[in-house]
Amino acid sequence: LDVAVLNAGVYKIKYAESRYGWEETLQVNVLSTAFIGLLLLQQMKASKRGNSLPVLEIVSSGNHEDATISAERRGVGNLLQSYNASNHYNAKEQYRASKLFAMYIMKTLASLAKSSDVNSGKPDVLVTSVCPGACKSDLSREYNSFAANIAKTAISALFLRTTEQGSRTLVSGVTLGEQLRRRV
């Protein structure tokens, strides 16, 4: 396994729990990404051949930079559990926090990807994240009122990239390899 791109993501406008008891944004954008990332990382390390550098890429969002963790949430013993509570749900805050958590996942997976050969200075797997920017996709599909559809159409036509244009970022993140590693 040379390349894996973890691209699942949701933006839920209302609180909804997954069948596992987690709010769906957390389940998809954070927990499932972490779990599949851990499983794939093990597989990629085990199947690595020669000088190849497998790439595990997490599709993130620049929205992680706008995430703020309130003092109230920081005061709770389990930060993830605080975002799982229905009484504090805010769609924009939840999405931004989920993308911030995805960056922590990327950093953790990258530390686990380090080579067992301490002298190599290279990881066994390159773990990275990319942000394709705002693209015309179904991410906002739950915003489906008449007014929201008019706004989405206008914003999409004026400001959003096509998904094909956004996908170029994903491909670049995978193909740059060592060049990308030097940028991080």
XYZ file of C-alpha atoms in Angstrom:
184
model
C 0.000 0.000 0.000
C 1.787 3.118 -1.245
C -0.839 5.845 -0.880
C -3.938 6.413 1.225
C -6.026 9.577 1.125
C -8.435 10.007 4.027
C -11.091 12.265 2.552
C -14.280 11.607 4.531
C -15.869 14.700 5.995
C -19.246 16.044 7.060
C -20.688 19.377 8.158
C -23.802 18.672 10.213
C -26.109 21.634 10.824
C -27.974 19.890 13.639
C -26.743 17.641 16.404
C -27.105 13.975 15.470
C -25.485 10.934 17.052
C -23.840 8.128 15.144
C -24.763 4.579 16.022
C -21.651 4.551 18.208
C -22.929 7.344 20.449
C -20.755 10.130 19.079
C -21.916 13.310 17.399
C -21.649 12.639 13.659
C -19.115 15.391 12.856
C -16.794 13.990 15.518
C -17.443 10.420 14.397
C -16.624 11.018 10.732
C -14.086 13.858 10.777
C -12.179 12.818 13.905
C -12.715 9.351 15.351
C -13.120 7.361 12.132
C -10.240 9.263 10.538
C -7.995 8.450 13.504
C -9.025 4.805 13.562
C -8.591 4.156 9.845
C -5.358 6.165 9.912
C -3.926 3.942 12.653
C -4.912 0.787 10.778
C -3.547 2.036 7.462
C -0.324 3.288 9.037
C 0.413 -0.196 10.369
C -0.323 -1.715 6.962
C 1.777 0.865 5.126
C 4.749 0.363 7.437
C 4.489 -3.416 7.049
C 4.240 -3.299 3.251
C 6.981 -0.687 2.699
C 9.561 -1.865 0.174
C 13.058 -0.560 -0.418
C 13.462 3.191 -0.605
C 9.804 3.856 -1.298
C 8.067 6.336 0.974
C 4.372 5.539 1.377
C 2.095 8.539 1.929
C -0.848 8.755 4.316
C -2.717 11.974 3.559
C -5.515 13.505 5.615
C -7.765 15.970 3.822
C -8.205 18.839 6.209
C -9.445 22.398 6.049
C -8.054 25.833 6.672
C -10.962 26.143 9.099
C -8.788 24.506 11.745
C -6.996 27.851 12.060
C -10.255 29.509 13.108
C -11.074 26.982 15.820
C -11.099 28.327 19.342
C -11.376 26.110 22.374
C -13.259 28.039 25.040
C -12.087 28.091 28.646
C -15.305 26.297 29.555
C -14.447 23.403 27.226
C -10.802 23.348 28.339
C -11.988 23.053 31.941
C -13.797 19.811 31.176
C -11.775 16.667 31.837
C -12.304 15.212 28.350
C -12.234 17.771 25.542
C -13.641 15.376 22.964
C -16.554 14.551 25.264
C -17.298 18.267 25.641
C -17.783 18.481 21.863
C -20.003 15.401 21.995
C -22.571 17.145 24.207
C -25.792 18.114 22.435
C -26.457 21.106 24.698
C -23.409 23.036 23.398
C -23.718 22.139 19.706
C -22.818 24.815 17.159
C -22.288 23.555 13.598
C -19.556 26.022 12.607
C -17.663 25.595 15.883
C -18.004 21.810 15.664
C -16.662 21.659 12.112
C -13.720 23.928 12.893
C -12.863 21.957 16.028
C -13.110 18.682 14.107
C -10.557 19.967 11.611
C -8.288 21.104 14.445
C -8.549 17.631 15.966
C -7.687 16.203 12.524
C -4.440 18.184 12.626
C -3.631 16.624 16.000
C -4.373 13.225 14.486
C -1.980 13.982 11.631
C 0.771 15.031 14.056
C 0.251 11.926 16.191
C 0.253 9.581 13.200
C 3.395 11.310 11.897
C 5.159 10.652 15.195
C 4.091 6.997 15.002
C 5.413 6.814 11.426
C 9.006 7.453 12.473
C 11.484 4.877 11.320
C 12.708 2.227 13.696
C 16.151 3.087 12.287
C 16.976 6.174 14.362
C 19.920 6.992 12.069
C 17.809 7.296 8.916
C 16.161 10.593 9.853
C 13.246 9.631 7.624
C 9.842 8.292 8.540
C 8.661 4.889 7.353
C 5.504 6.599 6.114
C 5.040 10.258 5.206
C 1.948 11.485 7.045
C 0.634 14.800 5.840
C -2.491 16.880 5.532
C -3.737 19.039 2.703
C -6.454 21.633 2.348
C -8.084 21.735 -1.085
C -9.811 25.016 -0.279
C -13.505 25.719 -0.585
C -14.867 23.505 -3.354
C -18.234 22.893 -4.973
C -19.233 19.695 -3.211
C -22.055 18.232 -1.159
C -20.450 19.229 2.150
C -23.216 21.787 2.748
C -26.029 19.503 1.552
C -27.963 19.882 4.807
C -28.413 23.602 4.156
C -31.362 23.059 1.843
C -33.883 25.822 2.482
C -34.901 28.034 -0.433
C -32.762 30.938 0.827
C -29.798 28.654 1.538
C -29.977 27.179 -1.963
C -29.939 30.656 -3.526
C -26.976 31.667 -1.352
C -25.125 28.416 -2.097
C -25.644 28.868 -5.839
C -24.316 32.437 -5.772
C -21.355 31.644 -3.512
C -20.528 28.549 -5.525
C -20.538 30.451 -8.820
C -18.470 33.344 -7.497
C -15.991 31.874 -5.047
C -15.704 28.088 -4.981
C -13.291 25.890 -6.862
C -14.501 22.837 -8.722
C -13.882 19.522 -7.006
C -11.502 18.685 -9.846
C -9.470 21.794 -9.058
C -9.503 20.904 -5.361
C -8.406 17.361 -6.148
C -5.183 18.706 -7.634
C -4.157 19.682 -4.107
C -4.732 16.114 -2.944
C -2.657 14.719 -5.813
C 0.123 17.262 -5.201
C 0.221 16.338 -1.529
C 0.762 12.707 -2.431
C 3.228 13.176 -5.284
C 5.515 15.798 -3.731
C 6.811 13.255 -1.213
C 10.137 14.384 0.218
C 9.648 17.924 -1.123
C 6.465 18.160 0.912
C 8.205 16.791 3.983
C 10.687 19.639 3.869
C 7.849 22.188 3.869
C 6.233 20.884 7.036
